[in-house]
Amino acid sequence: MNRVSTPQLPEQLELQALCEQAGGHLEQRLLCDVPMGQARLPVHAFVLGSHKAGVPCVGFFGGVHGLERIGAEVVIAYLRSLVMRLPWDDTLHRQLEAMRLVFVPLVNPGGVWLGTRANPNGVDLMRNAPVQARDRVPYLVGGQRISAALPWYRGREGMPMECESAALCGLVEAELLPGPFSVAVDCHSGFGLNDRIWFPYAHTTAPIDHLAELHALCAILDDTLVHHRYVVEPQSRQYLAHGDLWDHLYLSARRRSDSVFLPLTLEMGSWLWVKKNPRQILSRHGIFNPVIEHRQQRVLRRHIGLLDFITRAACSHRRWLPEGSQRDAHRQQALARWYGGTAS
Ligand SMILES: [Zn+2]
């Protein structure tokens, strides 16, 4: 029998080493195998913490767009810092008894391998969900069904989701949505000068039902990560798109129950890296990733603080989630801040 070759990305080797280091604490789960020519690339999830159904959960995702390698690196860097704390940090163990953390650092390993935004089938996973924008989307960028040879391809109409998108959705539905409170952080790079934290929707300019909860999270972020530079906003303030996986999962969560699911997308602003080092615009990798080592280290360090903040906020959600009149006040402030003061 011919053995199928499995190419190994450096990120995969690092994740294997972390699994060994973590011993029984870190569970590795195979979500799917992505066909790429003769080879197959695995999509793995890594699970840390409580397996109980009723605990809060945070999911960290990277590498959805293969070109944006820094997203995978940020997720792996945070996982590494947690694994290194396991032997000595009691507070981490107490946290992990009360919550679950799941990591999928390489959602699109074929795209990472090929250095492409899309998966090996040419599909942009972030345009692949069965969600149709309600208003006009920008040409191509908003998602297109013309050709896999063009960027932002959604896949053929009526076809099931790509295996990577389906794997991500299955994991979120199994691990995040059943709990009372969950957050997803999906790490990307490439948009603009600032680091942005986007929340749904992408398919409509209407606000989500959990706007008050998002605004309250934003308030403790502002109080805790003093002088942070994140611009927090609904994605619809920048552009609308078809097929957004997080819109799809948020809508799916709303159909299931009243539990709170807040999907966030971290968009690291790479134009600043290009501005500081214009030569890196000459490489495709360089447009989406910091190429100077000290800059890369600074990027990793800064965002690990955000990911750890989100873990703590999820674990302690009962202390800060607004209720009653406080919830109404947060919603009004959020409408004023992001939606011109009106609900649509
Ligand atoms: Zn991206």
XYZ file of C-alpha atoms and ligand atoms in Angstrom:
345
model
C 0.000 0.000 0.000
C 1.269 3.457 -0.859
C 1.676 5.656 2.189
C 0.290 9.147 1.594
C 2.898 11.731 2.455
C 1.995 14.249 5.148
C 3.908 17.493 4.852
C 4.727 19.029 8.229
C 4.512 22.751 8.802
C 6.846 24.253 11.421
C 3.730 25.331 13.342
C 2.551 21.689 13.489
C 5.916 20.546 14.830
C 5.757 23.214 17.524
C 2.242 22.127 18.497
C 3.392 18.500 18.784
C 6.199 19.597 21.107
C 3.694 21.568 23.238
C 1.437 18.506 23.503
C 4.331 16.442 24.808
C 5.303 19.171 27.253
C 1.732 19.483 28.568
C 1.407 15.750 29.201
C -2.180 14.713 29.935
C -3.443 18.295 30.346
C -3.709 19.103 26.641
C -6.000 16.961 24.518
C -5.291 16.860 20.786
C -8.260 16.125 18.561
C -8.224 15.509 14.805
C -11.069 17.518 13.245
C -10.502 16.648 9.588
C -7.897 15.832 6.948
C -7.604 18.331 4.120
C -6.742 16.812 0.735
C -3.949 18.684 -1.046
C -2.851 16.918 -4.223
C -1.589 13.486 -3.138
C -1.087 14.609 0.461
C -3.467 15.200 3.336
C -3.054 17.874 5.969
C -4.677 17.441 9.392
C -6.715 20.147 11.135
C -6.211 19.693 14.863
C -7.954 21.148 17.887
C -6.236 21.355 21.266
C -8.425 21.314 24.369
C -7.392 22.476 27.818
C -9.439 22.613 31.024
C -12.794 21.317 32.222
C -14.839 18.871 30.128
C -18.067 19.705 31.945
C -20.923 20.843 29.715
C -22.017 23.864 31.759
C -18.701 25.743 31.967
C -17.762 28.883 30.024
C -15.482 28.326 27.067
C -13.122 30.372 24.890
C -12.050 29.255 21.422
C -8.895 30.633 19.797
C -8.569 30.303 16.027
C -5.794 31.173 13.606
C -4.681 30.523 10.051
C -8.173 30.731 8.521
C -6.462 32.730 5.786
C -3.265 30.846 5.008
C -1.292 33.954 4.113
C -1.887 35.585 7.481
C 0.573 33.392 9.316
C 0.987 35.816 12.217
C -2.584 34.905 13.303
C -1.584 31.266 13.821
C 1.591 32.394 15.582
C -0.317 34.575 18.063
C -2.622 31.657 18.956
C 0.321 29.264 19.344
C 2.265 31.805 21.428
C -0.660 32.089 23.868
C -1.076 28.312 24.047
C 2.658 28.005 24.681
C 2.533 30.516 27.553
C -0.309 28.513 29.171
C 1.519 25.198 28.762
C 4.629 26.715 30.359
C 2.531 27.875 33.347
C 1.039 24.413 33.945
C 3.923 23.126 36.122
C 3.923 26.061 38.527
C 0.796 28.227 38.404
C -2.036 27.375 40.839
C -4.262 30.203 39.611
C -4.169 28.758 36.091
C -5.243 25.331 37.377
C -8.140 26.883 39.307
C -9.166 28.737 36.164
C -9.030 25.550 34.099
C -11.220 23.699 36.624
C -13.907 26.313 36.001
C -13.681 26.694 32.223
C -12.538 25.174 28.943
C -10.133 26.579 26.341
C -10.020 25.238 22.787
C -7.392 26.135 20.201
C -7.383 25.624 16.445
C -4.221 27.502 15.459
C -4.211 26.232 11.849
C -7.768 26.162 10.521
C -6.511 26.212 6.916
C -3.223 24.253 6.889
C -3.373 23.850 3.078
C -3.505 27.624 2.650
C -0.635 28.079 5.108
C 1.366 25.474 3.186
C 0.638 27.079 -0.196
C 0.927 30.665 1.096
C -2.594 31.509 -0.094
C -5.554 33.206 1.539
C -7.921 30.497 0.291
C -7.849 26.754 0.979
C -6.400 24.326 -1.631
C -9.777 24.347 -3.454
C -9.493 28.118 -3.899
C -12.313 28.804 -1.412
C -12.057 31.704 1.043
C -13.232 30.023 4.260
C -14.435 33.346 5.681
C -16.876 33.649 2.735
C -17.923 29.999 2.785
C -20.843 29.881 5.251
C -24.461 29.769 4.049
C -25.195 33.402 4.956
C -26.345 35.890 2.342
C -25.702 39.597 2.954
C -28.885 41.644 3.276
C -27.405 44.757 1.707
C -24.947 45.464 -1.129
C -21.462 44.045 -0.595
C -18.312 45.470 -2.209
C -17.518 43.846 -5.567
C -15.356 40.667 -5.146
C -14.180 41.495 -1.586
C -17.675 40.849 -0.219
C -17.548 37.294 -1.578
C -18.044 36.021 -5.155
C -19.148 32.854 -6.937
C -17.577 33.740 -10.317
C -14.396 31.675 -10.050
C -12.018 29.965 -7.618
C -9.225 31.643 -9.584
C -10.307 35.016 -8.178
C -9.928 35.919 -4.502
C -12.829 35.872 -2.022
C -14.451 32.856 -3.732
C -17.409 31.507 -1.723
C -17.559 28.034 -3.253
C -20.319 26.727 -5.530
C -23.891 27.577 -4.685
C -25.702 24.814 -2.803
C -22.530 22.808 -2.066
C -21.743 21.824 1.543
C -19.157 23.916 3.359
C -15.493 23.104 2.820
C -14.161 20.531 5.285
C -12.135 23.168 7.201
C -15.164 25.475 7.643
C -17.391 22.533 8.624
C -14.743 21.360 11.135
C -14.564 24.794 12.746
C -18.367 25.061 12.943
C -18.676 21.535 14.388
C -16.122 22.293 17.097
C -17.767 25.595 18.068
C -21.189 23.946 18.191
C -19.909 21.070 20.332
C -17.578 22.916 22.715
C -18.564 26.596 22.873
C -22.299 26.903 22.312
C -23.646 24.470 24.949
C -22.198 26.503 27.838
C -23.753 29.582 29.450
C -21.091 31.931 28.083
C -18.484 31.611 25.348
C -16.169 33.771 23.287
C -14.361 32.977 20.042
C -11.261 34.908 19.010
C -10.268 34.459 15.379
C -6.845 35.998 14.630
C -6.243 37.639 11.242
C -3.957 40.286 9.793
C -3.891 42.613 6.855
C -6.596 45.231 7.324
C -5.530 48.847 7.808
C -3.186 50.657 10.155
C -4.837 49.866 13.491
C -5.403 46.649 15.379
C -9.113 46.025 15.287
C -11.500 43.777 17.183
C -14.528 43.069 15.046
C -17.793 41.557 16.152
C -20.810 40.468 14.022
C -22.546 41.187 11.886
C -20.776 41.161 8.556
C -23.905 40.382 6.517
C -26.038 43.300 7.711
C -25.684 46.689 9.366
C -28.247 45.642 12.016
C -26.903 45.218 15.572
C -26.599 41.785 17.190
C -28.841 40.773 20.100
C -25.896 40.747 22.533
C -24.794 44.295 21.876
C -25.081 45.168 25.585
C -22.821 42.250 26.554
C -20.254 43.271 23.943
C -20.284 46.846 25.148
C -19.815 45.682 28.751
C -16.856 43.522 27.664
C -15.439 46.541 25.880
C -15.808 48.620 29.053
C -13.784 46.189 31.198
C -11.239 45.905 28.380
C -10.796 49.699 28.433
C -10.469 49.695 32.232
C -8.077 46.753 32.411
C -5.761 46.917 29.393
C -4.961 50.562 29.992
C -3.878 52.506 26.889
C -4.669 49.579 24.610
C -4.832 50.491 20.930
C -7.632 48.206 19.760
C -10.443 49.700 17.728
C -13.538 47.694 18.695
C -16.430 47.843 16.215
C -18.973 45.764 14.291
C -17.450 44.471 11.069
C -20.335 46.071 9.156
C -18.788 49.475 9.876
C -15.950 48.580 7.490
C -17.594 46.444 4.833
C -20.353 43.895 4.390
C -19.692 40.349 3.210
C -21.493 37.132 2.293
C -20.685 33.824 3.930
C -19.044 34.978 7.181
C -18.496 31.927 9.419
C -18.945 33.918 12.653
C -22.241 35.427 11.509
C -23.359 31.902 10.665
C -22.311 30.545 14.077
C -23.792 33.483 15.963
C -27.139 32.975 14.197
C -26.920 29.249 14.920
C -26.288 30.012 18.627
C -29.319 32.321 18.711
C -31.541 29.561 17.321
C -30.353 27.111 20.006
C -30.671 28.993 23.279
C -30.349 32.261 25.151
C -26.766 31.608 26.232
C -24.240 34.298 25.366
C -21.791 33.637 22.501
C -19.532 36.527 21.495
C -17.444 35.859 18.373
C -14.559 38.310 17.990
C -12.145 38.712 15.100
C -8.754 40.208 15.856
C -7.572 42.016 12.717
C -3.942 42.971 13.242
C -3.248 46.097 11.216
C -0.338 45.108 9.009
C -0.093 48.339 7.029
C 1.900 49.839 9.889
C 4.523 47.088 9.566
C 4.728 47.872 5.847
C 4.914 51.607 6.540
C 7.821 51.118 8.941
C 9.587 48.766 6.555
C 8.443 49.570 2.990
C 10.660 46.889 1.459
C 8.386 44.192 2.834
C 5.672 45.194 0.384
C 7.798 43.390 -2.213
C 6.796 40.013 -0.787
C 3.271 38.681 -0.412
C 4.178 37.254 2.972
C 5.467 40.684 3.994
C 2.193 42.482 3.351
C 0.411 40.320 5.908
C 3.154 39.529 8.436
C 5.827 41.439 10.331
C 9.173 40.412 8.827
C 11.566 42.047 11.281
C 12.075 39.801 14.303
C 11.785 42.424 17.052
C 8.562 43.661 15.476
C 7.165 40.134 15.359
C 8.037 39.628 19.051
C 6.323 42.884 19.954
C 3.203 41.840 18.001
C 3.071 38.465 19.779
C 3.621 40.012 23.213
C 0.948 42.643 22.777
C -1.780 40.284 21.657
C -1.070 37.590 24.273
C -2.232 40.210 26.818
C -5.543 40.525 24.964
C -6.084 36.763 24.726
C -5.380 36.326 28.431
C -7.771 39.171 29.252
C -10.514 37.399 27.274
C -9.854 34.111 29.092
C -10.211 35.855 32.469
C -13.300 37.781 31.371
C -14.994 34.569 30.202
C -14.135 32.724 33.417
C -15.579 35.572 35.511
C -18.472 36.519 33.212
C -21.016 36.507 36.079
C -19.220 39.429 37.721
C -19.520 41.829 34.782
C -22.367 40.726 32.478
C -24.967 43.502 32.775
C -28.565 42.816 33.801
C -31.816 44.776 33.957
C -31.448 48.539 33.659
C -27.656 48.248 33.382
C -28.109 46.089 30.327
C -30.447 48.673 28.776
C -27.905 51.412 29.492
C -25.087 49.447 27.837
C -27.253 48.808 24.793
C -28.106 52.500 24.443
C -24.436 53.477 24.756
C -23.469 50.855 22.182
C -26.120 52.059 19.735
C -24.852 55.617 20.136
C -21.216 54.552 19.717
C -21.493 52.193 16.749
C -24.867 52.592 15.043
C -25.511 56.303 14.981
C -27.871 56.014 17.949
C -30.579 53.958 16.244
C -31.509 50.310 16.143
C -32.268 49.046 12.676
Zn -7.942 37.179 7.292
